Coordinates of C-alpha atoms in Angstrom, one line a residue:
X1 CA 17.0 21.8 -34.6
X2 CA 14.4 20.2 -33.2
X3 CA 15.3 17.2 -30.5
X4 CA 13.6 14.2 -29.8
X5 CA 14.2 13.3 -26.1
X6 CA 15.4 9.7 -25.6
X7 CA 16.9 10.8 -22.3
X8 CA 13.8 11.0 -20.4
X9 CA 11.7 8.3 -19.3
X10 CA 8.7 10.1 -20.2
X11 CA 5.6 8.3 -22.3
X12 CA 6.1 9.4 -26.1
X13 CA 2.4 9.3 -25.7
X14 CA -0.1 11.7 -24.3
X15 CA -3.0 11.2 -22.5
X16 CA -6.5 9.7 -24.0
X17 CA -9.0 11.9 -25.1
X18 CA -11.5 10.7 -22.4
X19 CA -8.7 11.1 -19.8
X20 CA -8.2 15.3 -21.5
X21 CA -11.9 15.4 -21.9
X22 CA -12.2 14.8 -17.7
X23 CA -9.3 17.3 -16.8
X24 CA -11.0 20.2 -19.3
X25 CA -14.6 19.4 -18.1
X26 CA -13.4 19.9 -14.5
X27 CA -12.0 23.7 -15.6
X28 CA -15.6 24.6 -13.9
X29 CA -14.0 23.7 -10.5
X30 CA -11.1 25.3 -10.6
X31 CA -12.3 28.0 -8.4
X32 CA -12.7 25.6 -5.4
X33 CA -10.7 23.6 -3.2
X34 CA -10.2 20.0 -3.9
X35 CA -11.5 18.7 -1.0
X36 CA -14.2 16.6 -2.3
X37 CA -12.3 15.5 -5.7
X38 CA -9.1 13.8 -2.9
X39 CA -11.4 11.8 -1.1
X40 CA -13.4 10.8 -4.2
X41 CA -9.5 10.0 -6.1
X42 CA -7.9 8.5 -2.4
X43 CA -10.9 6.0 -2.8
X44 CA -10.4 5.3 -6.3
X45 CA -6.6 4.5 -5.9
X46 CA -7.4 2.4 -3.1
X47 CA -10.0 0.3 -4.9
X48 CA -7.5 0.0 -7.7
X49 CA -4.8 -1.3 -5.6
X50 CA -7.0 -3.3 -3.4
X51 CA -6.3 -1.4 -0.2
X52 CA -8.2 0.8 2.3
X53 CA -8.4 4.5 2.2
X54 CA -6.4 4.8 5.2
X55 CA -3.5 3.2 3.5
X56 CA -3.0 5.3 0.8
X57 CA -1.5 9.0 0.8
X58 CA -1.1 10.7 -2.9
X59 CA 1.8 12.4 -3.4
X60 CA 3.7 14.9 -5.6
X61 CA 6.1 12.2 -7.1
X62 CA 8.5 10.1 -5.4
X63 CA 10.2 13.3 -4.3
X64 CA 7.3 13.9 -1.9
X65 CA 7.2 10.2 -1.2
X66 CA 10.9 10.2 0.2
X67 CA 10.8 13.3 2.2
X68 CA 7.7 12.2 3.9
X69 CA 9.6 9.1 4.9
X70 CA 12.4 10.4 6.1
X71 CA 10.7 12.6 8.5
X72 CA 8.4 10.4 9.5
X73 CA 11.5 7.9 10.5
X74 CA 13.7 10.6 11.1
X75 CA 16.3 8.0 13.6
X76 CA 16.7 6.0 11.0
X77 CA 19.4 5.3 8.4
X78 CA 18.3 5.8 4.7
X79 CA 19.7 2.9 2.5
X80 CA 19.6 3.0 -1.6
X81 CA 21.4 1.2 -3.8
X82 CA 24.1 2.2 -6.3
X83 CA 24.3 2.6 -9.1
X84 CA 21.0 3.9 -8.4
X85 CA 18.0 6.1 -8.9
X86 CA 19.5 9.6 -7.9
X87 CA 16.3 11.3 -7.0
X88 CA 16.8 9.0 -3.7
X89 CA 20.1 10.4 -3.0
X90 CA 19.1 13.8 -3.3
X91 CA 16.7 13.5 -1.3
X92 CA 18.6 11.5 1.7
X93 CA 21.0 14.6 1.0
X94 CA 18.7 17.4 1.0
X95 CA 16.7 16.2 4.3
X96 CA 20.8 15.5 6.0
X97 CA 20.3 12.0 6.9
X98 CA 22.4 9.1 7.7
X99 CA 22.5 7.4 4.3
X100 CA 24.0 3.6 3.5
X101 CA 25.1 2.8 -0.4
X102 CA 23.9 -0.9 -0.9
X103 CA 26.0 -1.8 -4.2
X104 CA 24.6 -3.6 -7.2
X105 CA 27.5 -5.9 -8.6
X106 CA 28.2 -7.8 -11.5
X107 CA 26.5 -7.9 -15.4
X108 CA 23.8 -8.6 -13.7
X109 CA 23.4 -5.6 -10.9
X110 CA 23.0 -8.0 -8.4
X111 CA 22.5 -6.9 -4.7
X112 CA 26.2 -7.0 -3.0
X113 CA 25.8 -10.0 -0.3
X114 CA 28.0 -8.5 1.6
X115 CA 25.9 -5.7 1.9
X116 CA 22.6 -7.0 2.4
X117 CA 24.4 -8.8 5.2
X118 CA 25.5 -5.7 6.8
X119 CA 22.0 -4.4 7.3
X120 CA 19.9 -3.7 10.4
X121 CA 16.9 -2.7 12.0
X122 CA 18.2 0.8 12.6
X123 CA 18.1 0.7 7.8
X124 CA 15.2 2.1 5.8
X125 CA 16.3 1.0 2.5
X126 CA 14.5 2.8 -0.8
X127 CA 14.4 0.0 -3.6
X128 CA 13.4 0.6 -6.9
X129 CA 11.6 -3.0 -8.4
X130 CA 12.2 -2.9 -11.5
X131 CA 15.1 -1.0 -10.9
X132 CA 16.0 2.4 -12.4
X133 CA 18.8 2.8 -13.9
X134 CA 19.6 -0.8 -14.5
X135 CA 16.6 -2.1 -15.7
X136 CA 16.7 -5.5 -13.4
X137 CA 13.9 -6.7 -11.5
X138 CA 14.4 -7.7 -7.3
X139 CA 13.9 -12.2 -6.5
X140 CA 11.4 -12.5 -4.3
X141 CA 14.3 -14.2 -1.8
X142 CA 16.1 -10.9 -2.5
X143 CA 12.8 -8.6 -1.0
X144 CA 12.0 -11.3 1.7
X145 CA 15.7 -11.2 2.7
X146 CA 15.7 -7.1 2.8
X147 CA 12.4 -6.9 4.7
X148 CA 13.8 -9.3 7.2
X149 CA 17.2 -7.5 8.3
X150 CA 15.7 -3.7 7.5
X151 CA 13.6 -1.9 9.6
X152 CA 11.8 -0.2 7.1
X153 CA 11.7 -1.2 3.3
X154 CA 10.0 1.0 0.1
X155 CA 9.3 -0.4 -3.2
X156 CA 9.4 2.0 -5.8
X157 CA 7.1 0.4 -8.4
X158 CA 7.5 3.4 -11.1
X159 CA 8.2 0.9 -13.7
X160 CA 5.9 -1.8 -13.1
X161 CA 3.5 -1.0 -16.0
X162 CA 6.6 -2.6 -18.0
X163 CA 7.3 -6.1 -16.4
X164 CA 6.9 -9.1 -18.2
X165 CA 5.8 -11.1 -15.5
X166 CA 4.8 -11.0 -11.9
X167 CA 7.2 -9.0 -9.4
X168 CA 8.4 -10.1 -6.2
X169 CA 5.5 -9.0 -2.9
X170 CA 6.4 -7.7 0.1
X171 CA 5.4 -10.1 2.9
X172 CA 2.6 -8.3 5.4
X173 CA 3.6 -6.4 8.4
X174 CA 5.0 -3.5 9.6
X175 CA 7.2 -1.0 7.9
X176 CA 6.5 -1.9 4.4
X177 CA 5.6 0.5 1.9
X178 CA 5.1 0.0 -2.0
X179 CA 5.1 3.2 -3.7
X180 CA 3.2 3.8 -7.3
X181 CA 3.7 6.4 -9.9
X182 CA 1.5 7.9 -12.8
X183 CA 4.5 9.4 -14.3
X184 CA 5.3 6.2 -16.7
X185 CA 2.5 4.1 -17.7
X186 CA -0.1 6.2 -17.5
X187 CA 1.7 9.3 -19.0
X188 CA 1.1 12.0 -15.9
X189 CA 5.1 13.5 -15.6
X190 CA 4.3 16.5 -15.8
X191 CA 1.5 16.4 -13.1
X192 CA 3.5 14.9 -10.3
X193 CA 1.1 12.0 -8.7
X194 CA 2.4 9.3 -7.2
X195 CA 0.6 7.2 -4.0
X196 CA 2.2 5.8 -1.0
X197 CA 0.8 2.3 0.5
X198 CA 1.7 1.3 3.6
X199 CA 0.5 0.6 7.3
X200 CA -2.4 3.1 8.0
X201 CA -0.9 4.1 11.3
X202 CA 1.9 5.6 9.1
X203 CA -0.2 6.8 6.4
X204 CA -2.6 8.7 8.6
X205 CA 0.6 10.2 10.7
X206 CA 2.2 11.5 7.4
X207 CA -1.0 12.6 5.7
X208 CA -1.1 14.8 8.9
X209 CA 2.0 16.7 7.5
X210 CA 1.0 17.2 4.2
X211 CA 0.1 20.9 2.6
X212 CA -3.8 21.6 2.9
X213 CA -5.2 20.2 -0.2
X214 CA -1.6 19.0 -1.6
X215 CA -3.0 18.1 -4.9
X216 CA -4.4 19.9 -7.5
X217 CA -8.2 18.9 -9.2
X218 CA -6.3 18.8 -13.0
X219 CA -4.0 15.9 -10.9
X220 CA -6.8 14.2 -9.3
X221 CA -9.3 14.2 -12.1
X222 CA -6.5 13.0 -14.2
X223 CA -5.6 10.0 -11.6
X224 CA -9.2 8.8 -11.5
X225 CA -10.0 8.9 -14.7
X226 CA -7.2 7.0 -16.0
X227 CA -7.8 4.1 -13.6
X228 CA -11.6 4.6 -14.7
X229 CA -10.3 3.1 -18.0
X230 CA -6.8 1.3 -16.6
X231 CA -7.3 -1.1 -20.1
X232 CA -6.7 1.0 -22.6
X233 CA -3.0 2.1 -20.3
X234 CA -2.4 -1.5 -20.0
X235 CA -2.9 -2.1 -23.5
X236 CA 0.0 0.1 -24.2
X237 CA 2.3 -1.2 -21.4
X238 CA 1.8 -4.7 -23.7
X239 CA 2.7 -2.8 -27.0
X240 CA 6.1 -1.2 -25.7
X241 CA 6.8 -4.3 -24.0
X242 CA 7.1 -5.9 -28.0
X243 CA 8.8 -3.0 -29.4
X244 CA 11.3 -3.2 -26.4
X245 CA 12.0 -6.3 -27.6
X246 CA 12.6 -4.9 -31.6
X247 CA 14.9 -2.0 -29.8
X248 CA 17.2 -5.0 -28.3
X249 CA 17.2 -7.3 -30.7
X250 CA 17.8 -4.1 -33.1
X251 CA 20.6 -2.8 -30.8
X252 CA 22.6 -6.2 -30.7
X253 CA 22.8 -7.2 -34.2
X254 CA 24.7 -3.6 -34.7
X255 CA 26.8 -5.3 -32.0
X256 CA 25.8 -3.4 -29.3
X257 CA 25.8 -5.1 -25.6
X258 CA 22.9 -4.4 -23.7
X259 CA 21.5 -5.1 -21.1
X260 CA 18.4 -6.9 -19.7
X261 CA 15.6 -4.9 -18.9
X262 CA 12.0 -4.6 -17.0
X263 CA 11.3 -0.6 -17.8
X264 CA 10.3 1.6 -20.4
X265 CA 14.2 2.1 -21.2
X266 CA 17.4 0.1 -22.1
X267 CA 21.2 0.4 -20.7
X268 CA 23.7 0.2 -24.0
X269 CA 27.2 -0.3 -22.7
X270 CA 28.4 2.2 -25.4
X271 CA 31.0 5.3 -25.1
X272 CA 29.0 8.5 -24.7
X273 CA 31.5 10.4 -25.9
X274 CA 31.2 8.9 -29.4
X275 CA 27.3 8.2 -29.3
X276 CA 25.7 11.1 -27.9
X277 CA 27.7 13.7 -30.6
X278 CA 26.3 11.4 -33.1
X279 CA 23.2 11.1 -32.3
X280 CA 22.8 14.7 -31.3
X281 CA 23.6 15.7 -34.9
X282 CA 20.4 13.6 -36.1
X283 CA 18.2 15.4 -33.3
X284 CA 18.0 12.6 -30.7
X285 CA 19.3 13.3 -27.4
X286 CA 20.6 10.0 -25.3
X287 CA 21.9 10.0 -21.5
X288 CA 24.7 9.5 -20.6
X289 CA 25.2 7.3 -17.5
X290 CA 27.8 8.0 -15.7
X291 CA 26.1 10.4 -13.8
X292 CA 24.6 6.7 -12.0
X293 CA 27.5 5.5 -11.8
X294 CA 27.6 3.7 -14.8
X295 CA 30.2 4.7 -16.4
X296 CA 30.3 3.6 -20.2
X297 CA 26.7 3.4 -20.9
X298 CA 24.0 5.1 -22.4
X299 CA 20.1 5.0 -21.7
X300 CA 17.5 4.9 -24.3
X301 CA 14.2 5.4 -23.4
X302 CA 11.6 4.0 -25.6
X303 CA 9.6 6.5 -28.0
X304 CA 7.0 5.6 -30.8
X305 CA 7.8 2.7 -33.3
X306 CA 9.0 5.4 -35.8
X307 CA 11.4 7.2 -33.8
X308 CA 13.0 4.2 -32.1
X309 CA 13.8 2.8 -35.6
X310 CA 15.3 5.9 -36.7
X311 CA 17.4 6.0 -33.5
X312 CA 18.5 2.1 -34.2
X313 CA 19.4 3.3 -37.8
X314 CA 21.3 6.0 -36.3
X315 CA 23.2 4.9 -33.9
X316 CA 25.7 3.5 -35.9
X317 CA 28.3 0.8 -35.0
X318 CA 30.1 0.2 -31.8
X319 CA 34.0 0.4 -32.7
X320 CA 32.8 3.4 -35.3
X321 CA 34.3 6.5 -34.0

């Protein structure tokens, strides 16, 4: 049987055709070294963000992005919250580094006081704004009370593309470091480009490190393409931002809790032992949270109209076993 994947945060759309029309056409350069094609993309992500080229470094996703930061501030404690995001963890694992779990409590995944409180100059602390897994979105007294006790802060704006409304900024000044991801709005998983903004003193030091031509034309021609016609992405950001809100509403009148959300996905407090059996027998395949220490929960990532009906059809009840 064929599965449809509501596990993964992936687009259920592909690329445009003038986006796949770019990647083929560059096929002719495939023989050469991408040396040209980073500077020409580094200078497009910069204009699109409205930064210099010097504070921009593209990486291989945010698994790239971490391990760059960790060795660049190698005395430093690495700080990510939980339940949280554990490509961050295994990363802070992999490298062996001093690590720091800063809790999110409550229905609402709040930031632990307690914690916060507890932080110093010594913590870089990896936050995810809108947050994955929960869905929540930081306050900007929230960021501006991180970026004042930390010594180094990263905002992981994967899911950005799926806000509602402004997000909280990062004051200027040192050690502060948004990161941005073609993975989820603009449909690139499986090419692996992300780019790191920060201070160009740290850019240019961990651009140093990076592989000789670390990025591959199909990913660069890809990147600049898409921000060459950044509408027609942001259209669709707009359109699953309404059918999120058919999904919820959907969800809760089968009597389902769940929970507020900024992303492409949604957090059912559900038993995955019932649902996922279930829905796997009508091809859909769920996640089960627990594995994020959410124990009790389920994540559905948003798909086309069609399929996300079918899944809300299919999902059944809550106290049906």
């Amino acid at each position: 049987m064929s599965m449809t994947r509501f596990d993964l945060n992936e687009s259920a759309l592909g690329l445009p055709e003038v986006v796949r029309r770019r990647v083929r056409e560059s096929a002719d350069q495939f023989h050469c070294y991408p040396l040209a094609q980073t500077e020409r993309t580094l200078a497009r992500v910069a204009e699109h963000f409205g930064v210099t080229r010097d504070e921009v470094m593209l990486t291989q996703g945010i698994d790239e992005c971490v391990d760059r930061l960790i060795t660049h501030f190698e005395a430093m404690r690495f700080v990510a919250t939980w339940p949280g995001f554990h490509g961050y963890w295994d990363r802070i694992a992999v490298m062996r580094r001093r690590s720091f779990a800063l809790r999110r409590v409550g229905p609402r995944f709040e930031l632990a006081r307690d914690d916060v409180e507890t932080l110093e100059r010594d913590d870089f602390v990896l936050l995810a704004d809108p947050d994955n897994p929960t869905g929540v979105v930081t306050t900007q007294a929230q960021l501006e009370q991180l970026q004042q006790r930390c010594g180094g802060l990263l905002v992981d704006r994967t899911y950005a593309g799926y806000a509602d409304a402004p997000l909280a900024a990062l004051a200027p000044g040192p050690r502060g470091f948004y990161f941005h991801s073609f993975s989820k709005s603009f449909a690139m998983a499986g090419l692996r480009v992300g780019a790191l903004i920060g201070p160009a003193e740290d850019i240019g030091a961990m651009r140093a490190r990076q592989w000789f031509c670390s990025m591959s034309t199909p990913s660069l021609v890809a990147v600049a393409a898409a921000l060459d016609h950044v509408d027609e992405f942001q259209a669709r950001c707009r359109a699953l931002i309404e059918e999120r809100g058919r999904v919820v509403a959907g969800l809760r009148a089968r009597g389902f809790t769940v929970h507020e959300t900024q992303t492409n996905f949604v957090i059912v407090a559900a038993d995955p032992a019932v649902v996922l059996p279930r829905l796997a027998a009508r091809g859909m395949l769920v996640k089960d949270m627990g594995c994020y220490g959410l124990d009790g929960h389920v994540r559905i990532s948003l798909r086309t109209p069609a399929e996300n009906l079918a899944l809300v059809e299919a999902i059944g009840d809550p106290g049906a076993a």
